[in-house]
Structure formats: C-alpha cells, structure tokens
Amino acid sequence: MLRYTLKRALSLSISLAIASLVIFLVIEVAPGDPASYMLGINAQPETVAALRTELGLDVSKTQRYLNWIGGMMRGDFGMSYTYRTPVGQMIADRMWVSLPLALYALTLSTLIAFPAGIYAASRRGKPGDMAVMGATQLGVAVPNFWFAMMLVLIFAINLRWFSAGGFPGWDEGVFVSLKSLTLPAIALALPQSAILARVMRSSLLDILGEDFMRSARAKGLSRRQALWRHGLRNALIPVLTIIGLQFSFLLAGGIIIEQVFFLPGLGRLIFQSISARDLIVVESVVMLLVFSVILVNFFVDLAYAAVDPRLRSRT
C-alpha cells in the first residue's frame, strides 16, 4: 500500500507542475493589461509604467511565473492588484463559504443518491425502478440554477422559511450559517444526486451479473442479501470516481449558484477578479481549485485500493 501511495503522490506532483504552467500561460496571454485597466484609458504612459513596476508586471513572464510558484510554495499567494490585500487572505475568507457549501451539497447528494440507486437496482424493471429513473432523468436535464430560482420562489418568498440570499458569517452561529447555505446546497445537490443515483444503479446491476454473486445466491442468500453483503462493496469503485469529481465540481463550479444567492464564495471571487483583470487572484484561485481536484482524485485512488486490494498489485 505504501508503494502504491508513493506512486500516486509522484503522479500528483507532476500533474500540479504541468497544471501551474498551463494556468499561467493561459491567463497571461489573455488580452488586456491590469495596470491600464486600473488607471483607465486616459492614464499617462509614465503612470501606467510606474504601476506596472509596483505590481511586478515589468519583469519577464518567466520570472513572474517563478516568483508566483515560489511564493505559493511558501504559502504566499501575492498581493491583489485591485484590492491591494493578500490573495491568501481573500481566498481563506471565501473558502469558509465555498468549502462548507460543497461538503453540504455533497452530503445531501450522497444521502439522496445511495438509497435511490440501491432501491432502483433491487427492483429492476419494476415500477419503483422506473420512477427513480424518471426522477433522475429529470434531475439531469434541469439546470441547477433553475432549481435555485424555484427554491427561492417557494421557500424564501412564499413560505419565508429561508432567506433569499446572502451569508451572515460563521460568527452568527453554525445553525444560522448552515440555514443560509441550505437552499444553495439543495440546488447544487439535486442534479448531482441524479447522476450519482444512475451510476450506483448501473454499477450494482453489473455486479449482480457476476459469477461471485450467482455463487452467493446459490448458497441460499436472497437477491437483496447478496446485494448488501457482496454487491455494494464491489460497486463502489465507479461511484467513488463520481463522488470525487462531484466534490471538485461543487467546490469550483458553484459560480452561478453563488451569484443567484449572493454568496461571497470562490466562484464570485473568480468572476469579480476576471472582470477586474486581477490576474494574480485568478491564477491563484484556479491553481487552488486544480490542486483540490488532483488531491481529491489522489484520495479516491487510495479509496480504490482500500475497497479493492487487487488494484495495488497492478501498479
């Protein structure tokens, strides 16, 4: 297991190095100069040059890349061009919204999808299976921002059970903060739970046709007992893949939901930074999100090996 982990860690490091280079090059070639944008079209060339020097934009792109990477390795993400505050502090403040929201949505998605997928697989071809598949098809087809607007209309405006948007901060209490994240989490979780439920059902049905499942049935286990004792564990590998991808999406892909609910998360920070040409913030946030994606995939690989020890001997 240690050898497997070290190989995965090496792969993670190489992926991060390549990703950092790609992110820097893509963002740096985008049109527009941050200094000119901040000062406006009527700024004098001398003033623009002075600001470029202050922001560290007057050095070569190679040096800027090395400075950026070296700073991140020390925990220094640089200074925001627009807000003139440390980027690390800005990310930390927004992360306290985006990370709990992603975990909340992922928990809801899993709690909905697992029972639905298992129920559908255990009743293949029956009305219960068709009802679950119909609901999941609807969940996949309808975009999450539509769910968000419907949730606001029903639970915030009509019933007044929740606020329509905003985040009070964790200082107001865990219950109050989680309540403000409930509607956004549900809006994010519903489409993801539909995908996860379909994957769970498909994976379980594939496992039910395996020889070891037929042997379990031949030994006297019912279909449901064989499914719970032997099928579920073996069906988890593709499900873990989807869960890992969903967490990364929920952390990085909630831009629209954060806009709908006026949440000060990473999604809104990226949107505002792109609009302001605050390149250092965009680069750092995107790199952090890429790191989270790669790290989650790393832990998913370890979970694979824990679920199916045969995978360790293949690497």
XYZ file of C-alpha atoms in Angstrom:
315
model
C 0.000 0.000 0.000
C 2.919 2.373 0.765
C 4.419 1.827 -2.691
C 1.040 2.472 -4.303
C 0.638 5.687 -2.284
C 4.104 6.967 -3.217
C 3.461 6.390 -6.920
C 0.183 8.266 -6.709
C 1.878 11.108 -4.813
C 4.549 11.400 -7.522
C 1.854 11.492 -10.182
C 0.069 14.220 -8.206
C 3.243 16.355 -8.057
C 3.857 16.066 -11.810
C 0.221 16.933 -12.556
C 0.437 20.027 -10.336
C 3.612 21.229 -12.064
C 2.066 20.877 -15.519
C -1.202 22.462 -14.381
C 0.572 25.500 -12.917
C 2.389 26.138 -16.191
C -0.785 25.779 -18.258
C -2.779 28.054 -15.937
C -0.115 30.757 -16.005
C 0.271 30.683 -19.783
C -3.476 30.690 -20.491
C -4.203 33.577 -18.136
C -1.158 35.626 -19.142
C -1.991 35.524 -22.850
C -5.481 36.905 -22.188
C -5.867 40.386 -23.705
C -5.710 43.468 -21.516
C -3.153 44.986 -19.163
C -4.123 45.121 -15.456
C -2.325 48.430 -14.897
C -4.008 50.101 -17.878
C -7.367 48.696 -16.790
C -6.990 50.028 -13.243
C -5.909 53.530 -14.314
C -8.330 53.930 -17.209
C -7.867 54.848 -20.846
C -6.783 58.428 -20.092
C -3.832 57.480 -17.883
C -0.391 58.786 -18.810
C 2.148 56.178 -20.044
C 4.528 57.134 -17.206
C 1.815 56.450 -14.629
C 0.989 53.105 -16.206
C 4.673 52.149 -16.257
C 5.051 53.099 -12.580
C 2.045 50.990 -11.617
C 3.338 48.044 -13.647
C 6.588 48.258 -11.707
C 4.707 48.429 -8.395
C 2.630 45.365 -9.328
C 5.674 43.433 -10.543
C 4.443 43.306 -14.133
C 7.579 44.846 -15.619
C 9.673 41.666 -15.366
C 9.704 38.805 -17.838
C 6.916 36.225 -17.836
C 9.420 33.531 -16.854
C 10.443 35.482 -13.768
C 6.818 36.211 -12.891
C 5.995 32.509 -13.149
C 8.927 31.539 -10.931
C 8.011 34.249 -8.408
C 4.394 33.062 -8.378
C 5.274 29.385 -7.925
C 7.953 30.119 -5.337
C 5.552 32.287 -3.373
C 2.808 29.659 -3.376
C 5.238 27.015 -2.141
C 5.954 29.327 0.821
C 2.268 29.983 1.368
C 2.459 33.484 -0.158
C -0.083 33.926 -2.971
C 0.924 37.519 -3.655
C -0.957 40.807 -3.431
C -4.207 41.511 -5.234
C -3.812 44.125 -7.966
C -7.261 45.580 -7.358
C -7.888 45.258 -3.616
C -4.238 45.586 -2.500
C -4.751 42.869 0.077
C -3.014 39.470 0.335
C -4.549 36.967 -2.066
C -4.177 34.213 0.508
C -6.393 36.097 2.947
C -9.013 36.715 0.253
C -9.050 33.021 -0.649
C -9.256 31.965 3.006
C -12.228 34.273 3.622
C -14.096 32.928 0.593
C -13.114 29.311 1.282
C -15.084 29.409 4.531
C -18.173 29.750 2.362
C -17.376 27.572 -0.658
C -15.906 24.582 1.185
C -18.810 24.112 3.651
C -21.248 24.635 0.782
C -19.516 21.949 -1.311
C -19.413 19.493 1.599
C -23.038 20.226 2.476
C -24.154 19.680 -1.123
C -22.062 16.519 -1.484
C -23.530 15.091 1.723
C -27.065 15.772 0.525
C -26.266 14.329 -2.895
C -24.887 11.115 -1.381
C -27.764 10.736 1.086
C -30.253 11.030 -1.770
C -28.395 9.026 -4.413
C -27.305 5.940 -2.497
C -30.768 4.838 -1.295
C -32.303 5.757 -4.666
C -29.706 3.840 -6.691
C -29.840 0.769 -4.431
C -33.636 0.805 -4.427
C -33.776 1.034 -8.231
C -31.215 -1.762 -8.701
C -33.034 -4.084 -6.313
C -36.297 -3.554 -8.240
C -35.032 -3.644 -11.796
C -37.829 -3.328 -14.336
C -40.487 -2.712 -11.701
C -42.500 0.496 -11.164
C -40.151 1.636 -8.378
C -37.158 1.367 -10.696
C -38.917 3.282 -13.459
C -39.991 6.003 -11.022
C -36.439 6.507 -9.776
C -35.020 6.549 -13.302
C -37.651 9.045 -14.418
C -36.834 11.332 -11.493
C -33.103 11.103 -12.135
C -33.587 11.835 -15.827
C -35.446 14.994 -14.841
C -32.704 15.890 -12.381
C -30.012 15.530 -15.040
C -31.966 17.545 -17.621
C -32.899 20.536 -15.460
C -30.033 23.000 -14.741
C -29.184 23.754 -11.142
C -29.812 27.496 -11.454
C -33.461 26.724 -12.326
C -33.698 24.608 -9.185
C -32.146 27.542 -7.303
C -34.726 30.028 -8.543
C -37.601 27.653 -7.780
C -36.267 27.065 -4.275
C -36.041 30.809 -3.673
C -39.564 31.325 -5.020
C -41.102 28.559 -2.901
C -39.134 28.506 0.340
C -37.854 32.087 0.583
C -40.557 34.231 -0.980
C -43.767 32.222 -0.495
C -43.125 30.195 2.663
C -40.442 32.507 4.141
C -38.631 29.568 5.740
C -35.223 30.662 4.442
C -33.575 33.887 3.347
C -33.379 34.574 -0.373
C -29.632 35.061 -0.314
C -26.579 36.316 1.498
C -24.342 34.755 4.113
C -24.365 36.063 7.708
C -20.967 34.643 8.620
C -19.995 31.864 10.992
C -19.835 34.320 13.873
C -23.631 34.343 13.874
C -23.700 30.647 14.781
C -23.423 27.321 12.986
C -27.190 26.821 12.705
C -27.808 30.263 11.214
C -24.943 29.855 8.740
C -25.941 26.351 7.650
C -29.524 27.520 7.240
C -28.363 30.226 4.829
C -26.453 27.558 2.849
C -29.317 25.050 2.751
C -31.097 26.265 -0.375
C -27.846 26.683 -2.371
C -26.710 23.233 -1.226
C -30.006 21.656 -2.328
C -29.809 23.421 -5.691
C -26.304 22.047 -6.219
C -27.091 18.579 -4.836
C -30.213 17.685 -6.815
C -28.605 17.374 -10.287
C -25.536 15.679 -8.815
C -27.632 13.168 -6.861
C -29.452 12.254 -10.067
C -26.150 11.455 -11.789
C -24.818 9.546 -8.794
C -28.017 7.506 -8.412
C -27.877 6.406 -12.041
C -24.218 5.393 -11.690
C -24.989 3.486 -8.493
C -27.850 1.604 -10.126
C -25.814 0.758 -13.233
C -22.823 -0.390 -11.190
C -24.958 -2.584 -8.944
C -26.716 -4.178 -11.900
C -23.349 -5.012 -13.467
C -22.184 -6.589 -10.210
C -25.369 -8.620 -9.837
C -24.484 -10.456 -13.054
C -21.027 -11.517 -11.854
C -20.161 -15.134 -11.036
C -19.486 -14.498 -7.352
C -22.965 -13.005 -6.984
C -24.525 -16.084 -8.557
C -22.470 -18.227 -6.172
C -23.775 -16.219 -3.234
C -27.325 -16.730 -4.448
C -26.661 -20.457 -4.887
C -25.572 -20.660 -1.248
C -29.010 -19.555 -0.169
C -28.776 -15.751 0.013
C -31.693 -13.775 -1.309
C -31.150 -11.195 -4.058
C -31.304 -8.370 -1.524
C -28.949 -10.098 0.947
C -26.395 -10.799 -1.798
C -26.642 -7.199 -2.922
C -25.971 -5.765 0.543
C -23.291 -8.273 1.646
C -21.276 -8.650 -1.550
C -22.554 -6.374 -4.301
C -22.435 -2.951 -2.679
C -18.718 -3.010 -1.807
C -17.705 -4.076 -5.298
C -19.988 -1.497 -6.901
C -18.368 1.409 -5.072
C -15.370 1.934 -7.377
C -17.168 3.826 -10.186
C -19.327 5.534 -7.556
C -16.229 6.826 -5.747
C -14.990 8.254 -9.036
C -18.187 10.234 -9.486
C -18.147 11.424 -5.866
C -14.594 12.702 -6.285
C -15.460 14.531 -9.470
C -18.626 15.932 -7.913
C -16.781 17.406 -4.952
C -14.356 19.165 -7.278
C -17.244 20.458 -9.372
C -19.195 21.616 -6.327
C -16.179 23.483 -4.976
C -15.241 25.148 -8.247
C -18.441 25.090 -10.259
C -20.849 26.939 -7.988
C -20.324 30.313 -9.677
C -23.903 30.613 -10.943
C -25.412 29.398 -7.673
C -23.261 31.828 -5.707
C -24.487 34.619 -7.978
C -28.137 33.591 -7.502
C -27.830 33.517 -3.711
C -25.281 36.365 -3.385
C -22.787 34.143 -1.575
C -19.251 35.526 -1.096
C -17.522 32.328 -2.201
C -14.684 31.394 -4.528
C -16.977 31.405 -7.550
C -17.884 35.055 -7.115
C -14.248 35.892 -6.367
C -13.148 34.393 -9.695
C -15.925 36.218 -11.549
C -15.051 39.569 -9.958
C -11.312 39.077 -10.478
C -11.717 38.246 -14.165
C -13.857 41.346 -14.628
C -11.206 43.494 -12.915
C -8.261 41.829 -14.712
C -6.831 40.868 -11.318
C -4.601 38.168 -12.798
C -2.784 37.157 -9.627
C -6.096 36.364 -7.899
C -7.414 34.417 -10.891
C -4.221 32.394 -11.202
C -4.054 31.589 -7.503
C -7.716 30.628 -7.130
C -7.675 28.466 -10.261
C -4.458 26.795 -9.098
C -6.016 26.122 -5.709
C -9.068 24.579 -7.349
C -6.887 22.431 -9.615
C -4.945 21.316 -6.552
C -8.212 20.353 -4.841
C -9.286 18.352 -7.900
C -5.979 16.481 -8.077
C -5.899 15.939 -4.310
C -9.435 14.554 -4.283
C -8.545 12.206 -7.132
C -5.495 11.117 -5.141
C -7.655 10.181 -2.162
C -10.148 8.485 -4.472
C -7.312 6.332 -5.833
C -6.381 5.390 -2.275
C -10.014 4.571 -1.594
C -9.983 2.319 -4.676
C -7.078 0.396 -3.225
C -8.834 0.096 0.117
C -12.047 -1.159 -1.481
C -10.344 -3.471 -3.998
C -6.832 -4.634 -2.896
C -6.289 -6.149 -6.350
C -5.619 -2.655 -7.686
C -2.458 -2.334 -5.600
C -0.746 -5.189 -7.428
C -1.465 -3.672 -10.853
C 0.722 -0.609 -10.316
